[in-house]
Short mmCIF file of C-alpha atoms and ligand atoms in Angstrom, two decimals:
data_model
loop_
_atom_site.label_atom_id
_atom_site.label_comp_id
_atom_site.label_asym_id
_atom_site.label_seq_id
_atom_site.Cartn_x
_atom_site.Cartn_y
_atom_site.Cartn_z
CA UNK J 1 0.00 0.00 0.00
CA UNK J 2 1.32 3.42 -1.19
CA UNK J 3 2.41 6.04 1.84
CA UNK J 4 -0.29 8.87 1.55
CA UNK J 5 1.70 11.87 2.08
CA UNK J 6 0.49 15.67 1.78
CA UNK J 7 2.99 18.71 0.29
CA UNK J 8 2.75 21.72 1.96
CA UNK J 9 4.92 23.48 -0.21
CA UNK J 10 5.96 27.26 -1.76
CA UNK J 11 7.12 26.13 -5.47
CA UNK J 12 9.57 26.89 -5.81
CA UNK J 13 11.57 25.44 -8.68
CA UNK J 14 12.81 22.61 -5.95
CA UNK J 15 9.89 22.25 -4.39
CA UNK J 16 8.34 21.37 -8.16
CA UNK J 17 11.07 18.96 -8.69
CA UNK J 18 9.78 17.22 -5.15
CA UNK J 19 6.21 17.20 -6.61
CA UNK J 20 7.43 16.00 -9.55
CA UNK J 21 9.39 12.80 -7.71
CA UNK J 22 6.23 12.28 -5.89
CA UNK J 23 3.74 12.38 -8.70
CA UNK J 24 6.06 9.82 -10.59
CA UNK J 25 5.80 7.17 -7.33
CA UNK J 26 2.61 5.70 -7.02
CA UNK J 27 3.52 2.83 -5.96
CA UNK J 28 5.08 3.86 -2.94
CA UNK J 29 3.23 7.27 -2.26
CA UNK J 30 -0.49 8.57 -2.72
CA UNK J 31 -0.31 12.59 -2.60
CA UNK J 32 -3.36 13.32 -1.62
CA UNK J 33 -3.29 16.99 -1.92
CA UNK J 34 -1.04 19.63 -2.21
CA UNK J 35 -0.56 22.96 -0.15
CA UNK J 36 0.72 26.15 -0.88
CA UNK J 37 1.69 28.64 1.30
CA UNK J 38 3.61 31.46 1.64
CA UNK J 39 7.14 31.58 1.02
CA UNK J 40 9.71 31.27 -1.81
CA UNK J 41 6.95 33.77 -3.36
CA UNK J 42 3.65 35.28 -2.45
CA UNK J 43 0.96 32.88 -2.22
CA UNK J 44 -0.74 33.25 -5.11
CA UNK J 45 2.18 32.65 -7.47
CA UNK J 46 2.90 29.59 -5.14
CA UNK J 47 -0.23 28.06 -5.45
CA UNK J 48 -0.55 28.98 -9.40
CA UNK J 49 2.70 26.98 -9.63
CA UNK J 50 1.18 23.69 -7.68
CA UNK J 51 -1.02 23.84 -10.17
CA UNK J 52 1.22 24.04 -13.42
CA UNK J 53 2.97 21.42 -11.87
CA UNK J 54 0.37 19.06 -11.54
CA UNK J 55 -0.65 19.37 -15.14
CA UNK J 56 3.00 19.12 -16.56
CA UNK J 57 2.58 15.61 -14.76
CA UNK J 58 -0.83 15.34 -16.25
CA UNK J 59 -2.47 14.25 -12.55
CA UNK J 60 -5.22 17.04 -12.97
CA UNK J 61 -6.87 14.61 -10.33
CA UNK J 62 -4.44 15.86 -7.20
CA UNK J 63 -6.19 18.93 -5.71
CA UNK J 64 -4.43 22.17 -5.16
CA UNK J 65 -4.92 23.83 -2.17
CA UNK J 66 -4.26 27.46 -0.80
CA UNK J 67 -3.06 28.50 2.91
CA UNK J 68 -1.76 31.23 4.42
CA UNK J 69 -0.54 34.37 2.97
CA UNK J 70 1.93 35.34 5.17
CA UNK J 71 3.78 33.95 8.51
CA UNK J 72 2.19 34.27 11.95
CA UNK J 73 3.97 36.91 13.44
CA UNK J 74 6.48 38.20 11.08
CA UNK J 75 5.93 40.55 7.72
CA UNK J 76 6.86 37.87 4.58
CA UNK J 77 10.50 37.67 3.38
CA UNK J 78 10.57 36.27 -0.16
CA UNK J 79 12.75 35.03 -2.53
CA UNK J 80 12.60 36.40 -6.10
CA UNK J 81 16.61 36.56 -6.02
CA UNK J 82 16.56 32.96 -6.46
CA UNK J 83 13.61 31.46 -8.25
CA UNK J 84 12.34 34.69 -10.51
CA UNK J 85 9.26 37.17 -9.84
CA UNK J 86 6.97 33.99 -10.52
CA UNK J 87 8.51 31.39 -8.16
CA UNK J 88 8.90 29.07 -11.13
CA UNK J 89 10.93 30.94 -13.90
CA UNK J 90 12.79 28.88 -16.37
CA UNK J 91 10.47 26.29 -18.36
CA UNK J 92 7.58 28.01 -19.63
CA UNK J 93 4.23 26.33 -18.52
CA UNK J 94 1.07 26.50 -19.46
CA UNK J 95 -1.53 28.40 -17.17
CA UNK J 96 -2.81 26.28 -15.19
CA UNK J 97 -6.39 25.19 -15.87
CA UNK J 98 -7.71 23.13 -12.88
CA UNK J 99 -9.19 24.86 -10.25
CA UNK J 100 -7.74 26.07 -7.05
CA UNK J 101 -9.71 24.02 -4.58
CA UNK J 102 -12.18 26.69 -2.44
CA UNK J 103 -11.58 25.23 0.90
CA UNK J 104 -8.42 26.79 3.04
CA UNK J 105 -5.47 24.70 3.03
CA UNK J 106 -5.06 24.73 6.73
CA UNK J 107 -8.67 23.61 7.01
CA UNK J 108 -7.69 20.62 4.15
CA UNK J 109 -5.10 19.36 6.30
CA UNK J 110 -6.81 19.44 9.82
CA UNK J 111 -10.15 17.70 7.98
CA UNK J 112 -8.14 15.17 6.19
CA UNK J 113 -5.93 13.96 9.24
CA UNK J 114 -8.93 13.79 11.53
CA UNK J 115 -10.75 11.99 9.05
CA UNK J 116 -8.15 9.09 8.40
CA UNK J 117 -7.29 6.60 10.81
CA UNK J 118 -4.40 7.61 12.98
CA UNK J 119 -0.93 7.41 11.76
CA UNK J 120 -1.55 7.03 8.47
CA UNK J 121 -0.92 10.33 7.12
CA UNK J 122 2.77 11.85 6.29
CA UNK J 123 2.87 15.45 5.91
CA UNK J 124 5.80 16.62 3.71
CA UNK J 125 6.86 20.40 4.13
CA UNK J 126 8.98 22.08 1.67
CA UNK J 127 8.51 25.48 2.62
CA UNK J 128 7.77 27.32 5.87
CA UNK J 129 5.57 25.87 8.24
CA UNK J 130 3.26 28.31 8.47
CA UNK J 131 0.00 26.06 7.46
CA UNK J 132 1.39 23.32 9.76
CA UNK J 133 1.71 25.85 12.94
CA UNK J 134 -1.51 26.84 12.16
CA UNK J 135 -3.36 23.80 11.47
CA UNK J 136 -1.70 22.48 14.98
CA UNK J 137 -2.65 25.59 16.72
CA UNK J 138 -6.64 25.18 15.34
CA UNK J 139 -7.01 21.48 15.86
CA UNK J 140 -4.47 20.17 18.40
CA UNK J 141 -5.66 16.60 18.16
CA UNK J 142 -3.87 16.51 15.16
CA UNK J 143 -0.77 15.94 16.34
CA UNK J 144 -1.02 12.12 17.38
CA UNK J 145 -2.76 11.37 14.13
CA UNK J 146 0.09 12.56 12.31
CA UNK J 147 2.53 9.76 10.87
CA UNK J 148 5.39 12.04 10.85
CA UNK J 149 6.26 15.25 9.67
CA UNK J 150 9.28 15.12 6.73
CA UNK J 151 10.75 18.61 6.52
CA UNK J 152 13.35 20.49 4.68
CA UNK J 153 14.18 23.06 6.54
CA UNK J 154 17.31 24.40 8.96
CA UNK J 155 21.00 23.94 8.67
CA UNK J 156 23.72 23.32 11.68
CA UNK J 157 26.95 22.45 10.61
CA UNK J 158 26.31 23.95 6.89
CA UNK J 159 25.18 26.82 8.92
CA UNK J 160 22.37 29.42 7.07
CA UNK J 161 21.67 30.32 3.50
CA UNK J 162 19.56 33.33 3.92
CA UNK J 163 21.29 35.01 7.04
CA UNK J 164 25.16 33.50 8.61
CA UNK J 165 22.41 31.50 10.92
CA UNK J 166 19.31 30.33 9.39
CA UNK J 167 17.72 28.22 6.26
CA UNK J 168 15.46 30.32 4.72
CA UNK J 169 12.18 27.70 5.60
CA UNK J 170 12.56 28.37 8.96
CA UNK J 171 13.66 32.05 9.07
CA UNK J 172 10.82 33.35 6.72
CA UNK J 173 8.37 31.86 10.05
CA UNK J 174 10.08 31.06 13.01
CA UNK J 175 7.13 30.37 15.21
CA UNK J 176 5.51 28.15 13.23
CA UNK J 177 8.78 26.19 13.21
CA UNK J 178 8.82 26.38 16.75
CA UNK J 179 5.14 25.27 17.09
CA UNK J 180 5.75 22.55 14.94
CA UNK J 181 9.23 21.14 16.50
CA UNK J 182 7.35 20.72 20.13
CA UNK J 183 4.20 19.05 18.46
CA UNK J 184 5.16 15.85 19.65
CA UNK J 185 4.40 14.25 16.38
CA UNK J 186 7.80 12.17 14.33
CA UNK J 187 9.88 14.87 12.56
CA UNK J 188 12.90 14.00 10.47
CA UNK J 189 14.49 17.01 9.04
CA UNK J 190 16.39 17.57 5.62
CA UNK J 191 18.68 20.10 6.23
CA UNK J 192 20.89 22.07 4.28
CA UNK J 193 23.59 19.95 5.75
CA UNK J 194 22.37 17.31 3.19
CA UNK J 195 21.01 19.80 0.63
CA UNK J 196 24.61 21.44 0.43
CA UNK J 197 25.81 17.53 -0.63
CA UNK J 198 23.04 16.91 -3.36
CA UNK J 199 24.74 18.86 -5.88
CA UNK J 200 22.91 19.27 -9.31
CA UNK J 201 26.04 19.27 -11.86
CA UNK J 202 26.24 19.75 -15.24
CA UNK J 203 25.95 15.77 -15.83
CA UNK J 204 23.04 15.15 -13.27
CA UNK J 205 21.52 18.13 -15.35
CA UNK J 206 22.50 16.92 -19.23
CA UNK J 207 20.99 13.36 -17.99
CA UNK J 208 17.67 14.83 -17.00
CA UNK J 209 17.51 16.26 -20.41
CA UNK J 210 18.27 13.68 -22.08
CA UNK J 211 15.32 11.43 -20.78
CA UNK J 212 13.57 13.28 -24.03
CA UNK J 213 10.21 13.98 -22.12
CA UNK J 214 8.50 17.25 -21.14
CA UNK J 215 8.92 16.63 -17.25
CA UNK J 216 12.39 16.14 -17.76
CA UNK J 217 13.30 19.37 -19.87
CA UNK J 218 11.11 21.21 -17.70
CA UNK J 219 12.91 20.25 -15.03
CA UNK J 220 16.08 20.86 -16.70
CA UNK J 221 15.03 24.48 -17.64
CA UNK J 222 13.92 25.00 -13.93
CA UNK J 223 17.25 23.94 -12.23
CA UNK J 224 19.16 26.13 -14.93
CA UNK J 225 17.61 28.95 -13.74
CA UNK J 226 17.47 28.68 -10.06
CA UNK J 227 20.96 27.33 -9.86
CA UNK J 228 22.53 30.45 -11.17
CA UNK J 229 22.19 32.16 -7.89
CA UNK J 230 23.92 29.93 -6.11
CA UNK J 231 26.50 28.67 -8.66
CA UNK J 232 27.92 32.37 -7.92
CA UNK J 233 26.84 32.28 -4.29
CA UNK J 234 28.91 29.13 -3.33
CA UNK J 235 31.41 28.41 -6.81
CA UNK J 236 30.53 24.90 -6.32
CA UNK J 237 30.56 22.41 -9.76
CA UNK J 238 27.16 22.26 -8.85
CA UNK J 239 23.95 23.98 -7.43
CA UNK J 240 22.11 22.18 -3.64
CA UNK J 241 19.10 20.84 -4.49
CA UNK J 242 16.84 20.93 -1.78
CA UNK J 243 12.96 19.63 -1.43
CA UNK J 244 13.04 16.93 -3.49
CA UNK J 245 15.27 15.12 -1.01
CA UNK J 246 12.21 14.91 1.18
CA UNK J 247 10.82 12.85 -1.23
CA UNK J 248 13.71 10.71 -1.88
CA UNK J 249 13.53 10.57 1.97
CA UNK J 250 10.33 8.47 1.90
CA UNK J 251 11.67 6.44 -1.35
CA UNK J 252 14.29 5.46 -0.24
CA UNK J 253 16.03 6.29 3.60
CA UNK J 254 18.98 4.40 3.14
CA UNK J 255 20.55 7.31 0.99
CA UNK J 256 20.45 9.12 4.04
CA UNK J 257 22.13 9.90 7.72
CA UNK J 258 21.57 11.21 10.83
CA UNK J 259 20.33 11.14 14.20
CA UNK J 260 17.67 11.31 16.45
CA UNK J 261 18.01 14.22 18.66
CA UNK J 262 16.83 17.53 20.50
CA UNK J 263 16.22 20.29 17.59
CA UNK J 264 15.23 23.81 18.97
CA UNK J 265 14.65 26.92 16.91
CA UNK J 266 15.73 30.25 18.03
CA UNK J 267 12.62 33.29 18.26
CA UNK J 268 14.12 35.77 20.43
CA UNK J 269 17.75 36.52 19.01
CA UNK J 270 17.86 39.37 16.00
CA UNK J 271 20.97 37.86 15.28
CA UNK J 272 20.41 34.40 15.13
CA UNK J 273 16.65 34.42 14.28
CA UNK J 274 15.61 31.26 12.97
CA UNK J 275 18.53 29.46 13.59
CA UNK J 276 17.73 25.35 14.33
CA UNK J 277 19.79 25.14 17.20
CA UNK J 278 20.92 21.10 16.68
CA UNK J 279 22.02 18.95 20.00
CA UNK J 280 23.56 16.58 17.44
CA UNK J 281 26.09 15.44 20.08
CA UNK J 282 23.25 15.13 23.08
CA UNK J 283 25.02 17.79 25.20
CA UNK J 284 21.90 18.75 26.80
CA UNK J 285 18.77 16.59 28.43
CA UNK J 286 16.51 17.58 25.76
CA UNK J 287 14.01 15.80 24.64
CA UNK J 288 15.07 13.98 21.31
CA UNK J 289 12.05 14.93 19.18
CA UNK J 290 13.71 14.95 15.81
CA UNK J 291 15.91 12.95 13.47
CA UNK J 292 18.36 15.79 12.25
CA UNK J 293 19.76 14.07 8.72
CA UNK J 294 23.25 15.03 8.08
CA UNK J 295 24.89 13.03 5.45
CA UNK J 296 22.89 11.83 1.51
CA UNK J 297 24.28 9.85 -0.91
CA UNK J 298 24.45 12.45 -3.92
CA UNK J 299 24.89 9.79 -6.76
CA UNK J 300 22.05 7.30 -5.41
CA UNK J 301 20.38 10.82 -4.94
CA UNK J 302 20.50 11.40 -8.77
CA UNK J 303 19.90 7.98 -9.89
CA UNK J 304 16.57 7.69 -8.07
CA UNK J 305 15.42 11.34 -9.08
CA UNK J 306 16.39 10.66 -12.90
CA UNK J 307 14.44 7.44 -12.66
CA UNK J 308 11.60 8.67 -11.08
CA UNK J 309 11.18 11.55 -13.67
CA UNK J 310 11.79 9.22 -16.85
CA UNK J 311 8.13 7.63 -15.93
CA UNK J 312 6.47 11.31 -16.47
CA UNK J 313 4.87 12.48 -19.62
C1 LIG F 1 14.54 26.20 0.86
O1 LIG F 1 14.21 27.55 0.57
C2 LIG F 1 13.56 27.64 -0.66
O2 LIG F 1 14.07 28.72 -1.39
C3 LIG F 1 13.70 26.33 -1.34
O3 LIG F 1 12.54 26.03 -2.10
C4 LIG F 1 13.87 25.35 -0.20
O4 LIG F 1 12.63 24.90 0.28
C5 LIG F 1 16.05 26.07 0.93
O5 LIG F 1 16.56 26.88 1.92
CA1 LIG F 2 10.58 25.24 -0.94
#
């Protein structure tokens, strides 16, 4: 029986890589729905880009959901620099033509996890946790009926992308993180200590291409143009790739390492606001509520995503 997972999500040329992985596994995972929120761009753009998405995978039968517009306490930090005034610049999609669904996406994910049977339900974030926070904060029962929560999101030893401390997931809403690391609910976290490892080169990139389909030159076009940011950023053979190692996560945990330990995020501090403060080396007598991921198997990485995406239209 496939996983049914749900994407909360900001695409976000990553995040439509993820969707993309996801979409092209049905034997191991059902998406039931997918999220936007906030983040990477405005809402709107993100959820216009779910949508595009879906139909580039032709599964006009996942809905498309909207959350919230903007983090719980905090005024909205975006990302154009990186992923283009629409979120998705690079392979030029269609407008979307399925409809955004009317319900609220925090109300989508509350209903739908008190409606299945407990533990049955993975919730995979790729952006920040606003929806999540808020769903938790609306329907506390929730929390036990979640399977686990698979995030990307925070950095330790890779330290931050979008300030010297933080990932930019868990900076643009800090709260929510917070709200969401004490749910009590299984969280493993994708980091940008494994992000910074999954390295999308100009050979991971030419064999995507070369698969000859429309996902995969979409793709292609989508990682060319989010990558130049960072190519300059980090003058690395190679770009992180980020939210699509959720995915690969779920597919397949063995390209992954890491340990279960006590993950706290930072609220007060100006200068270290958002920071995921990591007891990797259980110095303190924290409760272990995460499993912190610090090591992925780039190559087995690659092979799995160019797989995956070779079975799309
Ligand atoms: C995260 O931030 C976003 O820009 C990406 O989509 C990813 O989710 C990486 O820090
Ligand atoms: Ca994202």
């Amino acid at each position: 029986m496939p996983r049914k997972i749900i994407i909360d999500t900001d695409p976000g040329q990553d995040d439509a890589v993820a969707i993309l992985m996801a979409l092209a596994s049905p034997e191991e995972l059902e998406v039931l729905g997918i999220v936007a929120v906030a983040g990477n761009v405005g809402l709107h753009h993100n959820a216009n880009n779910a949508r595009k998405v879906v139909e580039l995978a032709c599964r006009h039968d996942v809905p498309v959901y909207a959350g919230c517009a903007r983090p719980m306490r905090r005024a909205l930090v975006t990302a154009e620099h990186v992923h283009g005034d629409t979120g998705l610049n690079g392979p030029d999609l269609p407008a979307p033509t399925i409809p955004l669904q009317s319900q609220h996406g925090v109300d989508y994910i509350i209903d739908t996890l008190m409606r299945a049977e407990a533990g049955t339900i993975t919730l995979c974030t790729l952006g920040p946790l606003t929806n999540i926070a808020m769903a938790l904060i609306k329907e506390p029962r929730i929390a036990e009926r979640i399977a686990e929560i698979v995030m990307m999101g925070g950095a330790y030893f890779e330290v931050g992308n979008i300030t010297p401390a933080a990932e930019f997931n868990i900076y643009v809403d800090p709260e929510a993180a917070d709200v969401v690391m004490r749910c009590g609910a299984p969280i493993t976290i994708l980091p940008l200590d494994v992000t910074h490892q999954i390295q999308s080169t100009p050979d991971r990139l030419a064999a995507i291409l070369n698969l000859g389909n429309k996902s995969g030159q979409a793709v292609h076009a989508m990682l060319t143009f989010s990558e130049t940011f960072d190519l300059q950023k980090y003058g690395w053979a190679g770009a992180p790739l980020h939210d699509p190692t959720v995915i690969a996560y779920l597919l397949q945990p063995d390209l992954f390492e890491g340990r279960h330990c006590n993950v706290t995020i930072e609220t007060a501090s100006e200068l270290t606001m958002g920071m995921t403060v990591t007891d990797y080396w259980h110095v303190t007598g924290k409760i272990r509520n995460a499993t912190y991921m610090r090591h992925g198997d780039a190559d087995g990485f690659y092979r799995l995503l160019t797989e995956r995406l070779a079975r799309l239209p």
